[in-house]
Coordinates of N, CA and C in Angstrom, one line a residue:
K1 N -64.2 40.8 -174.3 CA -63.0 41.5 -173.2 C -63.1 42.3 -172.5
T2 N -63.8 43.6 -173.0 CA -64.9 44.7 -172.4 C -65.5 44.1 -171.4
T3 N -66.4 43.1 -172.0 CA -67.7 42.9 -170.6 C -66.9 41.8 -169.3
G4 N -65.8 41.1 -170.3 CA -65.4 40.5 -169.1 C -64.5 41.2 -167.9
T5 N -64.6 42.2 -168.4 CA -63.5 43.2 -167.5 C -64.4 43.9 -166.6
S6 N -65.5 44.3 -167.3 CA -66.9 45.0 -166.3 C -67.5 44.1 -165.4
A7 N -67.7 42.6 -166.0 CA -68.2 42.1 -165.0 C -67.5 42.0 -164.1
W8 N -66.5 41.5 -163.8 CA -64.8 41.7 -162.3 C -65.2 42.6 -161.9
A9 N -65.2 44.1 -162.6 CA -65.2 44.8 -161.9 C -66.8 45.1 -161.0
A10 N -68.0 44.5 -161.8 CA -69.5 44.8 -161.0 C -69.2 44.4 -159.8
V11 N -68.9 42.7 -159.9 CA -68.7 41.0 -158.8 C -68.0 42.6 -158.2
L12 N -66.4 42.5 -158.1 CA -65.7 43.3 -156.6 C -66.6 44.1 -156.3
L13 N -67.1 45.5 -156.7 CA -68.2 46.4 -156.4 C -68.9 45.7 -155.5
L14 N -69.7 44.8 -156.0 CA -70.8 44.4 -155.1 C -70.1 43.5 -154.0
V15 N -69.4 43.0 -153.6 CA -68.1 42.4 -152.5 C -67.9 43.2 -151.6
L16 N -67.6 44.1 -151.9 CA -66.9 45.4 -151.4 C -67.8 46.0 -150.4
R17 N -69.1 46.2 -151.5 CA -70.5 47.2 -150.7 C -70.6 46.2 -149.4
A18 N -71.0 44.8 -150.0 CA -71.4 44.0 -148.7 C -70.7 43.6 -147.9
I19 N -69.3 43.9 -148.2 CA -67.8 43.6 -146.4 C -68.8 45.0 -146.1
T20 N -68.7 46.3 -146.7 CA -68.7 47.5 -145.9 C -70.0 47.4 -145.1
A21 N -71.2 47.4 -145.6 CA -72.6 47.2 -144.8 C -72.7 46.2 -143.5
T22 N -72.3 44.7 -144.0 CA -72.1 44.2 -142.5 C -71.1 44.4 -141.9
A23 N -69.8 45.1 -142.1 CA -69.0 45.4 -141.2 C -69.8 46.5 -140.1
Q24 N -69.8 47.8 -141.2 CA -71.2 48.6 -140.3 C -72.0 48.0 -138.8
N25 N -72.6 46.9 -139.6 CA -73.9 46.3 -138.5 C -73.0 45.2 -137.5
T26 N -72.3 44.5 -137.8 CA -71.1 44.1 -136.8 C -70.8 44.9 -135.9
S27 N -70.1 46.1 -136.4 CA -69.5 47.1 -135.3 C -70.6 48.0 -134.6
E28 N -71.7 47.8 -135.1 CA -73.0 48.7 -134.1 C -73.2 47.9 -133.0
G29 N -73.0 46.3 -132.5 CA -73.7 45.5 -132.1 C -74.6 44.6 -132.7
G30 N -74.1 44.9 -133.9 CA -75.0 43.8 -134.4 C -75.1 42.1 -133.7
N31 N -75.9 41.6 -134.4 CA -75.7 39.9 -133.7 C -74.5 39.0 -134.2
N32 N -73.5 38.3 -133.8 CA -72.6 38.2 -134.5 C -72.9 36.2 -134.6
R33 N -74.4 35.6 -134.3 CA -74.9 34.7 -134.8 C -75.3 34.3 -136.2
G34 N -75.5 35.9 -136.7 CA -75.9 36.0 -137.9 C -75.5 36.1 -138.7
V35 N -75.4 36.8 -139.8 CA -74.8 37.0 -140.8 C -73.4 38.0 -140.2
R36 N -72.0 37.5 -140.6 CA -70.9 38.5 -140.4 C -69.9 38.2 -141.4
V37 N -68.8 38.9 -141.3 CA -67.9 39.4 -141.9 C -66.5 38.8 -141.0
S38 N -65.6 38.2 -141.5 CA -64.3 37.7 -141.1 C -63.3 38.0 -142.3
M39 N -62.2 38.8 -141.3 CA -60.6 39.5 -142.5 C -59.7 38.6 -141.9
K40 N -60.2 37.7 -141.1 CA -58.7 36.8 -140.5 C -58.0 36.8 -141.4
D41 N -58.2 35.5 -142.5 CA -57.4 35.0 -143.5 C -57.7 35.7 -144.7
R42 N -58.8 35.7 -145.1 CA -59.2 36.2 -146.3 C -60.8 36.7 -145.8
P43 N -61.4 37.5 -146.8 CA -62.4 38.1 -146.7 C -63.2 37.1 -146.1
S44 N -64.5 36.7 -145.6 CA -65.1 35.8 -145.2 C -66.4 35.9 -145.0
F45 N -67.4 35.3 -145.5 CA -69.0 35.8 -145.0 C -69.1 34.3 -144.1
R46 N -70.2 34.7 -143.5 CA -70.6 33.9 -142.5 C -71.6 33.8 -142.3
A47 N -72.7 32.9 -141.9 CA -74.6 32.8 -141.6 C -74.2 31.6 -140.5
G48 N -73.5 32.0 -139.1 CA -74.1 31.0 -138.2 C -72.9 29.9 -138.5
K49 N -73.2 28.8 -138.3 CA -72.7 27.1 -138.7 C -73.7 26.6 -140.0
V50 N -74.6 27.7 -141.0 CA -75.1 26.8 -142.6 C -74.3 27.2 -143.5
F51 N -73.7 28.5 -143.4 CA -73.1 28.8 -144.5 C -72.0 29.9 -144.2
R52 N -70.6 29.5 -144.7 CA -69.6 30.0 -145.2 C -69.3 30.2 -146.6
I53 N -68.5 31.6 -147.2 CA -68.0 31.6 -148.2 C -66.9 32.6 -148.4
D54 N -65.7 32.3 -148.7 CA -64.4 32.5 -148.7 C -64.2 33.1 -149.7
L55 N -63.2 34.3 -150.2 CA -62.9 35.4 -151.3 C -61.4 34.7 -151.1
K56 N -61.1 34.2 -152.5 CA -59.4 34.6 -152.8 C -59.2 34.4 -154.1
A57 N -57.9 35.0 -153.8 CA -57.1 35.6 -155.2 C -55.5 35.2 -155.2
K58 N -55.2 34.8 -156.3 CA -53.6 34.5 -156.1 C -53.0 35.2 -157.5
I59 N -52.3 35.8 -156.8 CA -51.0 36.3 -158.3 C -49.5 36.3 -158.2
Q60 N -49.2 35.8 -159.6 CA -47.9 35.8 -159.8 C -47.1 36.3 -160.7
T61 N -46.2 36.8 -160.3 CA -45.8 38.2 -161.9 C -44.3 37.6 -161.7
D62 N -43.5 37.6 -163.0 CA -42.3 37.6 -163.2 C -41.6 39.0 -163.6
V63 N -40.8 39.3 -162.9 CA -40.0 40.7 -163.7 C -38.4 40.0 -164.5
R64 N -38.3 40.6 -165.8 CA -36.9 39.9 -166.1 C -36.1 41.3 -166.3
A65 N -34.8 41.0 -166.0 CA -33.7 42.4 -165.9 C -32.5 41.7 -166.5
F66 N -31.7 42.5 -167.5 CA -31.0 41.1 -168.2 C -29.3 42.9 -167.7
S67 N -28.3 42.4 -167.8 CA -27.2 43.3 -167.8 C -25.6 42.9 -168.2
P68 N -25.5 42.7 -169.3 CA -25.7 44.4 -170.5 C -27.5 44.1 -170.6
D69 N -27.8 44.8 -171.2 CA -29.1 45.1 -171.5 C -29.5 44.1 -173.1
I70 N -30.8 43.6 -172.7 CA -30.9 42.4 -173.9 C -32.2 42.6 -174.1
V71 N -32.9 42.8 -175.6 CA -34.2 42.8 -175.6 C -34.8 41.5 -176.1
T72 N -35.8 41.1 -175.6 CA -36.8 40.0 -175.3 C -37.7 39.9 -176.2
G73 N -38.5 38.8 -177.2 CA -39.4 39.2 -177.4 C -40.8 38.9 -176.1
E74 N -40.1 38.5 -174.8 CA -41.0 38.3 -174.2 C -41.3 39.7 -173.1
G75 N -40.6 40.9 -173.3 CA -41.0 41.7 -172.3 C -40.0 41.5 -171.2
S76 N -40.2 42.4 -169.9 CA -39.2 42.6 -168.8 C -40.2 42.1 -167.7
F77 N -41.6 42.1 -167.9 CA -42.4 41.5 -166.9 C -44.0 40.7 -167.9
S78 N -44.1 39.6 -166.8 CA -45.2 38.6 -167.4 C -46.0 38.5 -166.1
L79 N -47.4 38.2 -166.4 CA -47.9 37.6 -165.1 C -48.4 36.4 -165.7
N80 N -47.8 35.6 -164.6 CA -48.0 34.2 -164.9 C -50.0 33.7 -164.2
R81 N -49.8 34.2 -163.5 CA -51.7 33.8 -162.6 C -51.9 35.4 -161.8
A82 N -53.6 35.0 -162.5 CA -54.5 35.7 -161.8 C -55.8 35.2 -161.6
R83 N -55.4 34.4 -160.4 CA -56.6 33.8 -160.1 C -57.4 34.0 -158.8
L84 N -59.1 34.1 -159.5 CA -59.9 34.9 -158.8 C -61.1 33.2 -157.8
G85 N -61.5 33.6 -157.1 CA -61.9 32.3 -156.4 C -62.8 31.9 -155.2
I86 N -63.5 31.6 -155.3 CA -64.8 31.2 -153.7 C -65.0 30.0 -153.5
S87 N -64.6 29.8 -151.8 CA -64.8 28.2 -151.4 C -65.7 28.8 -149.9
G88 N -66.5 27.7 -150.1 CA -66.9 27.3 -148.3 C -67.6 26.3 -148.3
R89 N -68.7 26.3 -147.3 CA -69.4 25.0 -146.8 C -70.8 25.6 -146.6
L90 N -71.7 24.5 -147.3 CA -73.3 24.6 -146.9 C -73.6 23.4 -145.5
A91 N -74.2 24.0 -145.0 CA -74.8 22.9 -143.5 C -73.1 22.3 -143.0
R92 N -73.3 21.1 -142.3 CA -72.0 20.5 -141.8 C -71.2 20.0 -142.7
H93 N -71.4 19.5 -144.1 CA -70.8 18.3 -144.6 C -71.1 18.3 -146.1
V94 N -71.1 19.7 -146.8 CA -71.2 20.0 -148.2 C -70.3 21.5 -148.2
E95 N -69.4 20.9 -148.9 CA -68.3 22.1 -149.1 C -68.0 22.2 -150.6
F96 N -67.7 23.4 -151.1 CA -67.4 24.0 -152.6 C -66.1 24.6 -152.7
E97 N -66.1 24.9 -154.3 CA -65.2 26.0 -154.6 C -64.7 25.7 -155.8
L98 N -64.7 27.5 -156.3 CA -64.7 27.7 -157.5 C -63.2 28.5 -157.5
E99 N -62.6 28.7 -158.8 CA -61.8 29.1 -159.3 C -61.3 29.1 -160.5
R100 N -61.1 30.7 -161.3 CA -60.8 31.0 -162.2 C -59.4 31.8 -163.0
E101 N -59.1 31.4 -163.8 CA -57.8 32.1 -164.0 C -58.2 33.4 -164.9
A102 N -57.6 34.6 -164.2 CA -58.4 35.2 -165.1 C -57.2 36.6 -165.9
R103 N -55.6 36.0 -166.0 CA -55.1 37.1 -166.5 C -54.8 37.0 -167.8
G104 N -55.7 36.9 -168.7 CA -56.5 37.6 -169.6 C -57.0 38.7 -169.0
T105 N -57.5 38.6 -168.3 CA -58.4 40.4 -167.8 C -57.3 41.2 -167.9
F106 N -56.6 40.9 -167.2 CA -55.7 41.7 -166.4 C -54.3 42.1 -167.4
G107 N -54.4 42.1 -168.9 CA -53.1 42.1 -169.8 C -52.3 40.8 -170.1
G108 N -52.3 39.9 -169.4 CA -51.5 38.7 -169.4 C -51.9 37.6 -170.6
S109 N -51.2 36.5 -170.6 CA -51.8 35.7 -171.9 C -52.8 34.7 -171.4
P110 N -53.9 34.8 -172.4 CA -55.5 34.4 -172.2 C -54.8 32.5 -171.8
P111 N -55.5 32.5 -170.8 CA -55.3 30.7 -170.7 C -55.9 29.7 -171.3
K112 N -55.2 28.7 -171.5 CA -56.0 27.3 -172.5 C -57.1 27.0 -171.8
H113 N -57.0 27.0 -170.2 CA -58.5 26.5 -169.7 C -58.5 27.6 -168.9
P114 N -59.6 28.5 -168.8 CA -59.6 29.0 -167.5 C -60.3 29.1 -166.4
W115 N -61.0 28.0 -166.6 CA -61.9 27.4 -165.5 C -60.5 26.6 -164.5
K116 N -59.8 26.5 -163.6 CA -59.4 26.2 -162.8 C -59.7 24.9 -161.6
D117 N -61.1 25.0 -160.8 CA -61.2 24.5 -159.6 C -62.6 24.5 -159.8
A118 N -63.8 23.4 -160.3 CA -64.9 23.6 -159.9 C -65.1 22.4 -159.0
I119 N -65.0 22.1 -157.6 CA -65.5 21.7 -156.7 C -66.6 21.3 -155.7
L120 N -67.5 20.4 -155.9 CA -68.6 20.0 -155.0 C -68.2 18.7 -154.2
A121 N -67.9 19.0 -152.5 CA -67.4 17.7 -151.8 C -68.6 17.4 -150.5
S122 N -68.4 16.4 -150.4 CA -69.6 15.9 -149.3 C -68.8 15.2 -148.2
D123 N -68.6 15.0 -146.6 CA -67.4 14.7 -145.9 C -68.1 14.3 -145.1
Y124 N -69.7 13.7 -145.5 CA -70.6 13.2 -144.1 C -69.8 12.3 -143.7
F125 N -69.5 10.9 -144.1 CA -68.9 9.5 -143.5 C -67.4 10.2 -143.2
D126 N -66.9 9.7 -141.6 CA -65.7 10.0 -141.1 C -64.3 9.4 -142.6
K127 N -64.3 8.4 -142.7 CA -63.3 7.8 -143.1 C -63.5 7.9 -144.9
I128 N -64.3 8.0 -145.5 CA -64.8 8.4 -147.0 C -65.2 9.8 -147.1
Q129 N -64.9 10.9 -148.1 CA -65.1 11.9 -148.7 C -65.1 11.4 -150.3
V130 N -66.4 11.9 -150.6 CA -66.8 12.0 -152.1 C -66.8 13.7 -152.6
Q131 N -66.2 14.0 -153.5 CA -66.0 15.2 -154.6 C -66.1 14.5 -155.7
A132 N -67.1 15.9 -156.7 CA -67.2 15.7 -157.7 C -66.9 17.4 -158.5
G133 N -66.6 17.2 -159.3 CA -66.5 18.7 -160.3 C -65.1 18.6 -161.0
K134 N -64.7 19.3 -161.2 CA -62.9 19.6 -162.4 C -62.3 20.3 -161.0
F135 N -61.2 19.1 -161.3 CA -59.8 19.0 -159.9 C -59.0 18.6 -160.4
K136 N -58.2 18.5 -159.6 CA -56.5 18.0 -159.9 C -56.6 16.7 -160.1
I137 N -56.5 16.0 -160.7 CA -56.7 14.5 -160.6 C -55.4 14.0 -159.4
P138 N -55.9 13.0 -158.8 CA -54.4 12.5 -157.8 C -53.2 11.7 -158.1
F139 N -52.8 12.3 -158.9 CA -51.5 11.2 -159.1 C -50.3 11.5 -158.7
S140 N -49.7 12.9 -159.5 CA -48.5 13.3 -159.2 C -48.5 14.0 -157.8
L141 N -47.4 13.9 -156.9 CA -47.2 15.2 -155.9 C -47.0 16.2 -156.0
E142 N -46.3 16.4 -157.0 CA -45.9 17.8 -157.5 C -47.0 18.5 -158.2
Q143 N -47.5 17.7 -159.2 CA -48.8 18.6 -159.5 C -50.0 19.3 -158.3
L144 N -50.1 17.5 -157.1 CA -51.0 17.9 -156.2 C -50.4 19.2 -155.3
T145 N -49.2 19.5 -155.0 CA -49.1 20.5 -154.5 C -49.0 22.0 -155.1
G146 N -49.5 22.8 -154.2 CA -49.8 24.2 -154.6 C -48.7 24.9 -154.9
V147 N -48.2 26.0 -156.1 CA -47.4 26.9 -156.3 C -46.9 27.4 -155.4
A148 N -47.3 27.5 -153.9 CA -47.0 28.6 -153.0 C -45.9 27.7 -152.0
D149 N -46.1 26.3 -152.2 CA -45.6 25.6 -151.5 C -44.5 24.3 -152.4
L150 N -44.5 25.0 -153.2 CA -43.3 24.1 -154.2 C -41.7 24.2 -153.7
D151 N -40.7 23.9 -153.9 CA -39.5 24.1 -153.5 C -38.8 25.2 -154.3
F152 N -39.2 25.5 -155.8 CA -38.1 25.9 -156.8 C -39.7 26.8 -157.1
I153 N -39.8 27.5 -158.0 CA -40.5 28.7 -158.5 C -41.3 28.1 -159.6
Q154 N -41.0 27.2 -160.4 CA -42.1 26.9 -161.6 C -41.3 25.2 -160.9
R155 N -42.9 24.6 -161.5 CA -43.1 23.2 -161.6 C -41.6 22.3 -162.2
A156 N -41.2 21.2 -162.1 CA -40.2 20.6 -163.0 C -41.4 20.4 -164.1
R157 N -40.1 20.4 -165.1 CA -41.0 20.0 -166.7 C -41.5 18.3 -166.8
L158 N -40.7 18.0 -166.2 CA -41.5 16.3 -166.5 C -42.8 16.8 -165.6
A159 N -43.0 16.8 -164.5 CA -44.4 16.8 -163.7 C -45.4 17.5 -164.6
D160 N -44.7 19.2 -165.2 CA -45.9 19.7 -166.2 C -46.1 19.1 -167.8
D161 N -45.0 17.9 -168.3 CA -45.7 16.8 -169.6 C -46.3 15.8 -169.0
L162 N -46.1 15.6 -168.1 CA -46.1 13.6 -168.2 C -47.4 13.4 -167.0
A163 N -47.5 14.1 -165.9 CA -48.5 14.1 -165.1 C -50.1 15.0 -165.2
P164 N -50.9 13.8 -165.3 CA -52.4 14.9 -165.8 C -52.6 16.2 -164.6
A165 N -53.1 17.1 -165.0 CA -53.3 18.6 -163.9 C -54.7 18.2 -164.0
R166 N -55.7 18.9 -164.1 CA -56.9 19.0 -163.5 C -57.8 18.5 -165.1
E167 N -59.0 17.7 -164.2 CA -60.3 17.4 -165.2 C -61.6 17.2 -164.7
I168 N -62.4 16.6 -165.4 CA -64.0 16.5 -164.3 C -64.1 15.3 -164.4
G169 N -64.1 15.0 -162.7 CA -64.7 13.8 -162.7 C -65.1 13.6 -161.0
V170 N -64.9 12.2 -160.3 CA -65.6 12.2 -158.8 C -64.3 11.4 -158.6
M171 N -64.2 11.3 -157.6 CA -63.3 11.3 -156.2 C -63.6 10.6 -155.3
A172 N -63.0 9.6 -154.4 CA -63.8 8.9 -153.3 C -62.0 9.3 -152.8
H173 N -62.0 9.8 -151.3 CA -60.4 9.8 -150.2 C -60.8 9.9 -149.4
G174 N -59.8 9.7 -148.5 CA -59.9 9.7 -147.0 C -58.4 9.1 -146.1
R175 N -59.3 8.5 -144.6 CA -57.9 8.4 -144.0 C -58.0 7.0 -142.8
F176 N -57.0 6.6 -142.7 CA -57.2 5.6 -141.4 C -56.5 5.6 -140.8
F177 N -56.2 4.9 -139.7 CA -55.1 5.1 -138.5 C -54.7 5.8 -138.2
K178 N -55.6 7.3 -137.5 CA -54.9 8.2 -137.3 C -53.9 9.0 -138.3
R179 N -54.3 8.6 -139.4 CA -54.1 9.3 -140.8 C -53.1 8.8 -141.2
G180 N -52.5 7.9 -140.5 CA -51.4 7.1 -141.2 C -51.7 6.7 -142.4
L181 N -52.5 6.3 -142.8 CA -52.5 5.4 -144.1 C -53.7 6.8 -144.7
N182 N -53.5 7.0 -146.3 CA -54.3 8.3 -147.0 C -54.7 7.7 -148.5
Y183 N -55.6 7.8 -149.0 CA -55.9 6.5 -150.0 C -57.2 7.9 -151.0
E184 N -56.7 7.5 -152.3 CA -57.6 8.7 -153.4 C -57.6 7.5 -154.3
A185 N -59.0 7.6 -154.8 CA -59.2 6.5 -155.7 C -60.4 7.7 -156.9
G186 N -60.4 7.9 -158.2 CA -60.9 8.7 -159.2 C -61.4 7.4 -159.9
A187 N -62.7 8.6 -160.9 CA -63.0 8.0 -162.2 C -62.8 9.5 -163.2
F188 N -62.3 9.7 -163.8 CA -62.3 11.5 -165.0 C -62.5 10.7 -166.0
R189 N -63.2 12.1 -167.2 CA -63.7 12.0 -168.0 C -62.4 11.8 -169.3
K190 N -61.2 12.5 -169.1 CA -59.9 12.1 -170.0 C -58.9 12.1 -168.9
D191 N -57.9 12.3 -169.2 CA -56.1 11.7 -168.6 C -55.8 13.3 -168.2
G192 N -56.5 14.1 -168.0 CA -56.1 15.9 -167.9 C -55.8 16.7 -168.4
E193 N -55.8 17.8 -168.4 CA -55.6 19.2 -169.4 C -54.1 19.5 -169.7
N194 N -53.1 18.4 -168.9 CA -51.6 18.7 -170.0 C -51.3 17.5 -170.9

């Protein structure tokens, strides 16, 4: 457990060092066509149009309070999500994404499946994109919707229990008729982590 925390801390320090060094070079009149750092939506490293890598973090916590005071076995604070990840693009047609649940590292309950996404995708053709790795199975709209975009705080119990979540596989997807018709089809190792 200590080595995992140390590894995350070391990665964070290296990323922060790279950000400050690159930002200094850019502010001193460096070449914007070379390696640069952007902080528009999230920290992003770019090397022209050849390479891009974005850093991501998601945190979700719950705090409970009762009146009159009630003592529960869960406590008054829980860390539901603490995800760290990267995403990016290589050349023009290859995208990648890695995301890991790290709540066990930060004091939350350890996840059953720590790796959430590990995706390599290609969009070489206009009407068909192919991706492989570990990602959400295209089955349930509620499972495919990100937690930040749900109408309620938690997913419906039915979606959690019946719909498959993430699994290792290969998928083809795309759009036709000016995005009027979408399709997704894939082959997966099992029927999801749920």
